[in-house]
């Protein structure tokens, strides 16, 4: 499986993860979800203002959020010509992510790994609106983070 990642940084964040780490985490999430096709994912890092605008437009929530996912809906006849399947876009607000990590006692890198994993799973169709769906998605996130050397993001504080 070849994974192409395009990153656009429109944030003023002081710290962003290494693109190679993002590649590793995304590939790990895809593999754990049994996805093995060549694919592409776009990552965009945004300001709190832009995150708030997107969250309002797409989720009717008037506040910035940590991660949004926009799955691609591209017909097979187009993806077959591309030679890979664009999975969609993941939008992350580093400022919200950083504030959450500090409030939850997590390292930035652990929280980045978690939210990027969460976004990838949404691109693959995982949801957490219903309790059973949430349990399945969280269990997979916990496994993926463990595979990347991080603890359960739902029960632990990391230094």
Backbone as JSON, one array per atom type, in Angstrom:
{
  "sequence": "XXXXXXXXXXXXXXXXXXXXXXXXXXXXXXXXXXXXXXXXXXXXXXXXXXXXXXXXXXXXXXXXXXXXXXXXXXXXXXXXXXXXXXXXXXXXXXXXXXXXXXXXXXXXXXXXXXXXXXXXXXXXXXXXXXXXXXXXXXXXXXXXXXXXXXXXXXXXXXX",
  "N": [[0.84, -1.18, 0.0], [0.68, 2.11, -0.97], [0.8, 5.32, 0.36], [-0.1, 8.54, -0.19], [0.51, 11.71, 1.06], [-0.59, 14.96, 1.37], [0.29, 18.03, 2.72], [-0.91, 21.04, 4.02], [-0.17, 23.96, 5.6], [-1.88, 26.28, 7.26], [-1.81, 27.48, 9.68], [-0.64, 29.2, 12.64], [0.87, 27.77, 14.35], [3.18, 26.87, 16.91], [4.35, 24.4, 17.1], [4.48, 21.56, 15.1], [3.85, 18.23, 13.98], [6.4, 16.08, 12.61], [6.38, 15.5, 9.12], [7.03, 12.87, 8.28], [6.4, 11.37, 10.54], [3.63, 11.76, 10.56], [2.98, 10.38, 8.23], [3.67, 7.77, 9.02], [1.83, 7.34, 11.16], [-0.64, 7.59, 9.84], [-0.47, 5.54, 7.92], [-0.31, 3.36, 9.66], [-2.83, 3.51, 10.89], [-4.52, 3.02, 8.69], [-3.71, 0.41, 8.0], [-4.4, -1.01, 10.34], [-7.12, -0.81, 10.18], [-7.62, -2.52, 8.19], [-7.32, -1.57, 5.59], [-5.96, -1.55, 2.42], [-5.37, -0.45, -0.06], [-3.7, 1.59, -2.56], [-3.55, 5.0, -1.78], [-4.59, 8.44, -1.15], [-4.32, 11.21, 1.06], [-5.27, 14.37, 2.21], [-3.93, 16.75, 4.39], [-4.76, 19.49, 6.37], [-3.73, 22.18, 8.25], [-5.16, 24.46, 10.4], [-6.18, 27.77, 11.55], [-7.76, 28.79, 14.67], [-9.93, 30.4, 14.05], [-10.57, 29.68, 11.38], [-11.13, 26.97, 11.79], [-13.38, 27.19, 13.41], [-15.17, 28.39, 11.61], [-15.42, 26.37, 9.65], [-16.44, 24.3, 11.25], [-18.88, 25.39, 11.99], [-20.09, 25.66, 9.46], [-20.24, 22.99, 8.49], [-21.03, 21.34, 10.58], [-22.76, 22.7, 12.12], [-21.95, 23.82, 14.53], [-20.91, 26.27, 16.66], [-18.08, 26.81, 17.23], [-14.51, 26.48, 17.46], [-12.87, 23.4, 16.59], [-11.06, 20.33, 17.25], [-10.43, 18.36, 15.21], [-11.53, 17.76, 11.91], [-13.07, 15.78, 9.44], [-13.3, 15.09, 5.99], [-14.58, 13.01, 3.93], [-13.71, 11.78, 0.69], [-15.67, 11.55, -2.24], [-15.38, 10.09, -4.81], [-15.94, 8.93, -8.04], [-15.41, 5.53, -9.16], [-14.52, 5.26, -11.83], [-12.95, 7.49, -12.16], [-11.01, 7.33, -10.09], [-9.74, 5.0, -10.87], [-8.31, 5.81, -13.07], [-6.54, 7.54, -11.89], [-4.89, 5.87, -10.44], [-4.75, 5.57, -7.76], [-6.67, 5.87, -4.7], [-8.18, 8.74, -3.67], [-8.77, 9.49, -0.38], [-9.74, 11.59, 1.14], [-10.0, 14.67, 3.05], [-8.35, 15.83, 5.95], [-8.75, 18.05, 8.51], [-7.03, 19.86, 10.84], [-6.87, 21.68, 13.85], [-4.23, 23.05, 15.23], [-3.95, 24.74, 17.51], [-6.24, 24.28, 19.12], [-5.88, 21.54, 19.53], [-3.43, 21.56, 20.95], [-4.17, 22.94, 23.31], [-6.04, 21.13, 24.35], [-4.39, 18.89, 24.78], [-2.7, 19.85, 26.8], [-4.61, 20.37, 28.84], [-5.53, 17.81, 29.31], [-3.33, 16.48, 30.17], [-1.62, 15.23, 28.37], [1.01, 14.33, 26.05], [2.01, 16.41, 23.32], [2.65, 15.02, 20.97], [1.45, 12.52, 21.38], [-1.25, 13.25, 21.44], [-1.57, 14.39, 18.9], [-1.12, 12.09, 17.36], [-3.34, 10.58, 18.13], [-5.55, 12.2, 17.27], [-5.09, 12.44, 14.54], [-5.27, 9.77, 13.8], [-7.96, 9.36, 14.5], [-9.19, 11.06, 12.63], [-8.47, 9.76, 10.22], [-9.84, 7.33, 10.5], [-12.47, 8.26, 10.36], [-12.48, 9.05, 7.66], [-12.53, 6.57, 6.52], [-15.03, 5.74, 7.04], [-15.81, 5.17, 9.64], [-17.74, 5.91, 12.52], [-19.05, 7.7, 15.42], [-21.49, 8.23, 16.53], [-23.5, 6.58, 17.57], [-23.57, 4.45, 20.46], [-22.49, 1.81, 20.19], [-21.06, 2.03, 17.78], [-19.22, 3.98, 18.57], [-17.79, 2.61, 20.55], [-16.55, 0.63, 19.01], [-14.97, 2.2, 17.28], [-13.34, 3.57, 19.12], [-11.98, 1.41, 20.29], [-10.43, 0.55, 18.14], [-8.88, 2.85, 17.74], [-7.44, 2.86, 20.15], [-5.93, 0.52, 19.84], [-4.39, 1.23, 17.55], [-2.95, 3.44, 18.53], [-1.51, 2.13, 20.54], [0.04, 0.43, 18.92], [1.73, 2.33, 17.93], [3.21, 3.05, 20.06], [1.97, 4.5, 22.11], [-0.12, 5.24, 24.96], [-3.48, 4.28, 26.04], [-5.68, 6.66, 24.92], [-8.01, 7.43, 26.09], [-8.11, 6.9, 28.79], [-5.78, 7.5, 30.17], [-3.29, 9.7, 31.53], [-0.61, 11.28, 30.08], [2.82, 12.05, 30.49]],
  "CA": [[0.0, 0.0, 0.0], [1.36, 3.4, -1.0], [-0.04, 6.38, 0.89], [0.38, 9.88, -0.52], [-0.04, 12.7, 1.99], [-0.32, 16.36, 1.07], [0.09, 18.84, 3.93], [-0.99, 22.48, 3.86], [-0.18, 24.59, 6.92], [-2.41, 27.64, 7.33], [-1.87, 27.84, 11.09], [0.54, 29.86, 13.19], [1.27, 26.91, 15.45], [4.61, 26.83, 17.25], [4.86, 23.04, 16.95], [3.73, 20.64, 14.24], [4.58, 16.96, 13.88], [7.2, 15.79, 11.43], [5.57, 14.83, 8.09], [7.3, 11.43, 8.27], [5.6, 10.79, 11.62], [2.24, 11.74, 10.07], [2.92, 9.26, 7.27], [3.68, 6.53, 9.81], [0.57, 7.21, 11.9], [-1.73, 7.38, 8.88], [-0.31, 4.19, 7.37], [-0.65, 2.45, 10.74], [-4.29, 3.53, 11.05], [-5.1, 2.34, 7.53], [-3.43, -1.03, 8.11], [-5.19, -1.57, 11.45], [-8.51, -0.86, 9.72], [-7.62, -3.48, 7.06], [-7.35, -0.87, 4.31], [-4.65, -1.83, 1.81], [-5.25, 0.1, -1.41], [-2.96, 2.84, -2.7], [-4.5, 6.07, -1.5], [-4.08, 9.76, -0.85], [-5.02, 11.98, 2.09], [-4.8, 15.75, 2.37], [-3.99, 17.3, 5.74], [-4.69, 20.94, 6.42], [-3.65, 22.72, 9.6], [-5.86, 25.74, 10.3], [-6.32, 28.62, 12.73], [-9.01, 28.59, 15.4], [-11.0, 31.08, 13.32], [-10.99, 28.85, 10.25], [-11.74, 25.76, 12.34], [-14.72, 27.57, 13.84], [-16.0, 28.6, 10.41], [-15.7, 25.06, 9.06], [-17.29, 23.55, 12.17], [-20.21, 25.99, 11.86], [-20.63, 25.36, 8.13], [-20.46, 21.57, 8.22], [-21.59, 20.6, 11.72], [-23.65, 23.63, 12.82], [-21.42, 24.05, 15.88], [-20.29, 27.59, 16.59], [-16.81, 26.88, 17.95], [-13.41, 25.74, 16.83], [-12.77, 22.01, 17.02], [-9.71, 19.78, 17.08], [-10.24, 17.69, 13.93], [-12.67, 17.53, 11.02], [-12.75, 14.89, 8.31], [-14.16, 15.25, 4.82], [-14.33, 11.89, 3.02], [-13.86, 12.02, -0.74], [-16.68, 10.72, -2.9], [-14.92, 10.15, -6.2], [-16.35, 7.71, -8.75], [-14.39, 4.52, -9.5], [-13.94, 5.5, -13.15], [-11.91, 8.52, -12.03], [-9.91, 6.82, -9.27], [-8.99, 3.98, -11.62], [-7.39, 6.54, -13.94], [-5.51, 8.14, -11.04], [-3.99, 4.84, -9.94], [-4.88, 5.51, -6.3], [-7.96, 6.36, -4.24], [-8.17, 9.85, -2.71], [-9.69, 9.19, 0.72], [-10.38, 12.81, 1.6], [-9.25, 15.71, 3.73], [-8.4, 15.93, 7.41], [-8.44, 19.41, 8.94], [-6.67, 19.87, 12.26], [-6.55, 22.98, 14.44], [-3.17, 22.8, 16.21], [-4.14, 25.48, 18.76], [-7.21, 23.53, 19.92], [-5.21, 20.29, 19.88], [-2.44, 21.84, 21.99], [-4.89, 23.26, 24.55], [-6.6, 19.87, 24.85], [-3.29, 18.06, 25.29], [-2.28, 20.41, 28.09], [-5.69, 20.18, 29.81], [-5.69, 16.37, 29.57], [-2.06, 15.93, 30.64], [-1.05, 14.37, 27.32], [2.04, 14.95, 25.23], [1.51, 16.86, 22.01], [2.81, 13.98, 19.95], [0.43, 11.49, 21.61], [-2.56, 13.78, 21.05], [-1.55, 14.47, 17.44], [-1.3, 10.73, 16.84], [-4.72, 10.19, 18.36], [-6.5, 12.94, 16.44], [-4.87, 12.07, 13.14], [-5.88, 8.44, 13.7], [-9.41, 9.58, 14.55], [-9.57, 11.6, 11.34], [-8.33, 8.71, 9.2], [-10.94, 6.38, 10.65], [-13.67, 8.9, 9.79], [-12.39, 8.97, 6.19], [-12.84, 5.18, 6.15], [-16.44, 5.49, 7.32], [-16.1, 4.93, 11.05], [-18.5, 6.98, 13.17], [-19.2, 7.51, 16.86], [-22.76, 8.81, 16.95], [-24.16, 5.56, 18.38], [-22.65, 3.88, 21.45], [-21.79, 0.64, 19.65], [-20.08, 2.55, 16.81], [-18.17, 4.67, 19.33], [-16.95, 1.59, 21.19], [-15.74, -0.01, 17.96], [-13.99, 3.17, 16.81], [-12.38, 3.81, 20.2], [-11.13, 0.21, 20.44], [-9.46, 0.57, 17.05], [-7.95, 3.94, 18.04], [-6.56, 2.4, 21.23], [-4.99, -0.43, 19.22], [-3.48, 1.96, 16.67], [-2.02, 4.19, 19.36], [-0.61, 1.15, 21.16], [0.98, 0.01, 17.88], [2.66, 3.43, 17.71], [3.94, 3.31, 21.3], [1.25, 5.42, 22.99], [-1.09, 4.63, 25.85], [-4.9, 4.5, 25.78], [-5.94, 8.1, 25.03], [-9.28, 7.68, 26.78], [-8.07, 6.64, 30.23], [-4.51, 7.79, 30.81], [-2.61, 10.98, 31.36], [0.79, 11.01, 29.72], [3.67, 13.2, 30.81]],
  "C": [[0.89, 1.24, 0.0], [0.37, 4.47, -0.56], [0.62, 7.72, 0.56], [-0.29, 10.87, 0.42], [0.4, 14.08, 1.53], [-0.65, 17.17, 2.31], [0.11, 20.31, 3.56], [-1.11, 23.09, 5.25], [-0.65, 26.03, 6.81], [-2.56, 28.09, 8.78], [-0.6, 28.6, 11.47], [1.12, 29.06, 14.35], [2.78, 26.91, 15.64], [5.2, 25.45, 17.02], [3.92, 22.22, 16.09], [4.53, 19.35, 14.15], [5.37, 16.87, 12.57], [6.32, 15.09, 10.39], [5.81, 13.32, 8.01], [6.54, 10.71, 9.38], [4.13, 10.71, 11.19], [2.04, 10.58, 9.11], [2.84, 7.92, 8.01], [2.35, 6.31, 10.51], [-0.6, 6.91, 10.97], [-1.66, 5.96, 8.31], [-0.68, 3.14, 8.41], [-2.16, 2.37, 10.94], [-4.97, 2.79, 9.91], [-4.92, 0.83, 7.64], [-4.28, -1.68, 9.2], [-6.67, -1.69, 11.08], [-8.67, -1.77, 8.51], [-7.82, -2.79, 5.71], [-6.0, -1.06, 3.66], [-4.52, -1.36, 0.38], [-4.31, 1.31, -1.41], [-3.96, 3.98, -2.54], [-3.79, 7.39, -1.25], [-4.95, 10.44, 0.19], [-4.4, 13.37, 2.12], [-4.98, 16.16, 3.82], [-3.91, 18.81, 5.63], [-4.71, 21.37, 7.87], [-4.18, 24.15, 9.53], [-5.84, 26.49, 11.63], [-7.62, 28.28, 13.45], [-10.17, 29.24, 14.66], [-11.5, 30.22, 12.16], [-11.64, 27.56, 10.72], [-13.18, 26.04, 12.77], [-15.67, 27.76, 12.67], [-16.38, 27.27, 9.77], [-16.66, 24.25, 9.94], [-18.73, 24.08, 12.11], [-20.86, 25.59, 10.54], [-21.05, 23.91, 7.97], [-21.11, 20.8, 9.37], [-22.55, 21.45, 12.54], [-23.26, 23.81, 14.29], [-20.55, 25.3, 15.83], [-19.04, 27.69, 17.46], [-15.76, 26.13, 17.16], [-13.39, 24.32, 17.39], [-11.39, 21.47, 16.7], [-9.49, 19.18, 15.7], [-11.57, 17.56, 13.2], [-12.2, 16.65, 9.88], [-13.78, 15.06, 7.22], [-13.85, 14.13, 3.84], [-14.56, 12.28, 1.56], [-14.92, 11.07, -1.29], [-16.41, 10.8, -4.4], [-15.27, 8.85, -6.9], [-15.16, 6.83, -9.13], [-13.75, 4.79, -10.85], [-12.87, 6.59, -13.12], [-10.73, 7.98, -11.22], [-9.1, 5.76, -10.0], [-7.99, 4.64, -12.57], [-6.25, 7.18, -13.13], [-4.47, 7.12, -10.59], [-3.96, 4.75, -8.43], [-6.24, 6.11, -5.93], [-7.76, 7.54, -3.28], [-9.21, 9.58, -1.62], [-10.4, 10.43, 1.25], [-9.41, 13.73, 2.31], [-9.44, 15.61, 5.24], [-7.93, 17.33, 7.76], [-8.2, 19.39, 10.44], [-6.36, 21.3, 12.68], [-5.5, 22.76, 15.53], [-3.37, 23.53, 17.54], [-5.14, 24.78, 19.68], [-6.57, 22.23, 20.41], [-4.23, 20.5, 21.03], [-3.11, 22.14, 23.33], [-5.49, 22.0, 25.17], [-5.51, 19.0, 25.47], [-2.85, 18.55, 26.67], [-3.34, 20.14, 29.16], [-5.84, 18.71, 30.22], [-4.4, 15.71, 30.05], [-1.41, 14.97, 29.66], [0.1, 15.09, 26.62], [1.42, 15.4, 23.92], [1.56, 15.75, 20.99], [1.77, 12.87, 20.13], [-0.94, 11.98, 21.15], [-2.65, 13.96, 19.53], [-1.81, 13.09, 16.84], [-2.75, 10.3, 16.97], [-5.67, 10.9, 17.4], [-6.31, 12.66, 14.95], [-5.45, 10.68, 12.87], [-7.4, 8.55, 13.64], [-9.91, 10.09, 13.19], [-9.51, 10.57, 10.22], [-9.5, 7.73, 9.29], [-12.26, 6.96, 10.14], [-13.65, 8.84, 8.27], [-12.76, 7.58, 5.69], [-14.28, 4.8, 6.48], [-16.79, 5.18, 8.76], [-16.79, 6.16, 11.63], [-18.58, 6.7, 14.67], [-20.47, 8.16, 17.39], [-23.52, 7.85, 17.88], [-23.13, 4.9, 19.29], [-21.84, 2.71, 20.91], [-20.72, 1.06, 18.63], [-18.91, 3.19, 17.54], [-17.23, 3.67, 19.98], [-16.03, 0.92, 20.19], [-14.62, 0.93, 17.5], [-12.92, 3.41, 17.87], [-11.45, 2.62, 20.39], [-10.06, 0.18, 19.35], [-8.43, 1.69, 17.27], [-6.95, 3.52, 19.12], [-5.51, 1.44, 20.7], [-3.95, 0.29, 18.37], [-2.47, 2.76, 17.49], [-1.02, 3.26, 20.05], [0.45, 0.69, 20.16], [2.03, 1.07, 17.59], [3.37, 3.85, 19.0], [3.27, 4.26, 22.27], [0.21, 4.67, 23.81], [-2.52, 4.95, 25.39], [-5.23, 5.98, 25.97], [-7.2, 8.43, 25.83], [-9.2, 7.51, 28.29], [-6.79, 7.09, 30.91], [-4.09, 9.23, 30.59], [-1.15, 10.66, 31.11], [1.61, 12.25, 30.02], [4.49, 13.62, 29.63]]
}
